[in-house]
mmCIF file of C-alpha atoms in Angstrom:
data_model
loop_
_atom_site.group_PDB
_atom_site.id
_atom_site.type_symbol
_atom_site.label_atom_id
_atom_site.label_comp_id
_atom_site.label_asym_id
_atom_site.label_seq_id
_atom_site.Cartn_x
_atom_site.Cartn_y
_atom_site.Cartn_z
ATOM 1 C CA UNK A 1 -2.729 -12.055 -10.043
ATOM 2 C CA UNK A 2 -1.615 -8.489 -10.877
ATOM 3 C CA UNK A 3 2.132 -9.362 -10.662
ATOM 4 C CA UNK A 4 2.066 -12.645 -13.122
ATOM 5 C CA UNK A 5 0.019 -9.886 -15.636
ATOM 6 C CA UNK A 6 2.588 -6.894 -14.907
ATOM 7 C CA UNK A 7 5.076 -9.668 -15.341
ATOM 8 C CA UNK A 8 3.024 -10.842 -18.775
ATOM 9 C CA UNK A 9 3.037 -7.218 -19.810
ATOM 10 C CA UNK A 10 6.779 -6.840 -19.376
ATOM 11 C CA UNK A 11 7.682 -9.809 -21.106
ATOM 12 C CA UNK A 12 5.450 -8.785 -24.040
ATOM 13 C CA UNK A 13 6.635 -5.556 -24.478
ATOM 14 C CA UNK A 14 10.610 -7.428 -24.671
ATOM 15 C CA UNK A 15 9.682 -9.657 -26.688
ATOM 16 C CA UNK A 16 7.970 -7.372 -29.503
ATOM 17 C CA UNK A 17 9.075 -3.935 -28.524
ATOM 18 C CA UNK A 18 5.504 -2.246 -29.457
ATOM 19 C CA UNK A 19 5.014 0.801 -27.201
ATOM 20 C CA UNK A 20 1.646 -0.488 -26.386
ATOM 21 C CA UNK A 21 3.130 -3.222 -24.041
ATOM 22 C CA UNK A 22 5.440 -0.463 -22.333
ATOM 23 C CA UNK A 23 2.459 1.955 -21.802
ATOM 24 C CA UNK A 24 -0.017 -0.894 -20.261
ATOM 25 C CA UNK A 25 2.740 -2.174 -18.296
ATOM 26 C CA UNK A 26 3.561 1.867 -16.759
ATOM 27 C CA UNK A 27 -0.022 2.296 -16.252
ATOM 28 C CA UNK A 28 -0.101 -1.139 -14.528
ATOM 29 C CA UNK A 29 2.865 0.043 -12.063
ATOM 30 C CA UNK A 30 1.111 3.717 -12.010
ATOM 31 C CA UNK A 31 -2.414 1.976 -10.460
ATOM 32 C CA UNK A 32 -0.898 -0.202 -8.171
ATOM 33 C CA UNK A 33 1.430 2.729 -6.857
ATOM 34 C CA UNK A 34 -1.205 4.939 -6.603
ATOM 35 C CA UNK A 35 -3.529 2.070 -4.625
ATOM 36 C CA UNK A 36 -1.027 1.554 -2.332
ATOM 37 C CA UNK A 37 -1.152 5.479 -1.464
ATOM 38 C CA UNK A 38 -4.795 5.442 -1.416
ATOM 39 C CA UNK A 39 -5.180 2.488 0.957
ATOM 40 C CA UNK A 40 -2.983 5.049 3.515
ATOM 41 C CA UNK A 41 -5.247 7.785 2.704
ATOM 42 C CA UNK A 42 -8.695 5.928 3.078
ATOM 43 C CA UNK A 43 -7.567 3.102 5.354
ATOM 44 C CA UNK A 44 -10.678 1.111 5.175
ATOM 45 C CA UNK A 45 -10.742 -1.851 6.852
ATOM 46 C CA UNK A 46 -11.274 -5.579 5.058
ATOM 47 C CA UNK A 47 -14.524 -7.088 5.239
ATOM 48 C CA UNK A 48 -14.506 -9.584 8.405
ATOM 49 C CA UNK A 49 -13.374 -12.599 8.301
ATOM 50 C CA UNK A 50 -10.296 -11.440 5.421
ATOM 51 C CA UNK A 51 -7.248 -13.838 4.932
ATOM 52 C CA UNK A 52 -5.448 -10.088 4.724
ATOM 53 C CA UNK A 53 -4.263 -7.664 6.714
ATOM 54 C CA UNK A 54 -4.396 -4.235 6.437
ATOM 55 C CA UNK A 55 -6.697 -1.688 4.036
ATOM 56 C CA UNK A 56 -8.985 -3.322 2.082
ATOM 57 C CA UNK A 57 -10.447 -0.272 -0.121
ATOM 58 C CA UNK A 58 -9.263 0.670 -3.193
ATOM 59 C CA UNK A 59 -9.003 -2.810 -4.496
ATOM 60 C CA UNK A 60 -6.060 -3.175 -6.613
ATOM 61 C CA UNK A 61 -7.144 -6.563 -8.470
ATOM 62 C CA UNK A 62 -10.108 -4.451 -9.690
ATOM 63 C CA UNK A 63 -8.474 -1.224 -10.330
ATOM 64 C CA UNK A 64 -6.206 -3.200 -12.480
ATOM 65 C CA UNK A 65 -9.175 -4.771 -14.460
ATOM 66 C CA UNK A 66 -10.348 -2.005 -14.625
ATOM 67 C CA UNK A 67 -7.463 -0.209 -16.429
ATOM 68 C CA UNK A 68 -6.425 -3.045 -18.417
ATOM 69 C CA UNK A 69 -10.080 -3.212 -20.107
ATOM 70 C CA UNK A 70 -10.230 0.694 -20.728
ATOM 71 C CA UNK A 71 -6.465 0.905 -22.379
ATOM 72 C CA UNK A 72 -6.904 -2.141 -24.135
ATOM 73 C CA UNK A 73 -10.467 -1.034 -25.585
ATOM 74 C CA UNK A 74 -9.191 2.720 -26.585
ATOM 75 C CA UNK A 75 -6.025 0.671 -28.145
ATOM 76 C CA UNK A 76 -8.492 -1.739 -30.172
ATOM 77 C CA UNK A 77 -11.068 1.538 -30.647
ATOM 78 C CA UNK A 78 -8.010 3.659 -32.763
ATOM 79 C CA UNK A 79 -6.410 0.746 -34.341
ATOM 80 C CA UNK A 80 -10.329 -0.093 -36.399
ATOM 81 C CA UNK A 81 -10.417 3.888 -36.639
ATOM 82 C CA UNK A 82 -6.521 3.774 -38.491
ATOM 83 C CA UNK A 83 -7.407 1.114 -40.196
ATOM 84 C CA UNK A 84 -10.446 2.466 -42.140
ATOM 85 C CA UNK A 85 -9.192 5.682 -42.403
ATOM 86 C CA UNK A 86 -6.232 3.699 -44.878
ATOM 87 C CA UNK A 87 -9.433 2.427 -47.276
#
């Protein structure tokens, strides 16, 4: 679930206090935020036979995937480029 991650992120970023955590935790809060506005905007319905009410389309679970794997690999990316560049 988004929140238990958000909530992961948050404690993470206590815990240690590396910026990282902070920055994939306000770009966490940014997506879902700007879902939410998008699912006024678009208001397209869920398929039938949904559990849910109410917009279906921008899917936040995979918005948030989808951000998670792109910070994380641009994170991972500069930390090997920092790392050979001090060889």
């Amino acid at each position: 679930s988004p929140v238990l991650v958000a909530f992961g992120l948050g404690v993470a970023f206590l815990v240690t206090q590396q910026l990282p955590w902070a920055f994939s935790l306000l770009g966490a809060l940014v997506i879902d935020g700007l879902c939410s506005v998008l699912k006024k905007v678009i208001n397209e319905p869920r398929p039938p036979g949904s559990y849910r009410e109410g917009p279906g389309m921008p899917s936040e679970h995979a918005a948030f995937s989808v951000f998670l794997a792109v910070h994380w690999s641009l994170w991972v990316s500069f930390q090997l480029k920092c790392s050979k560049a001090l060889k």
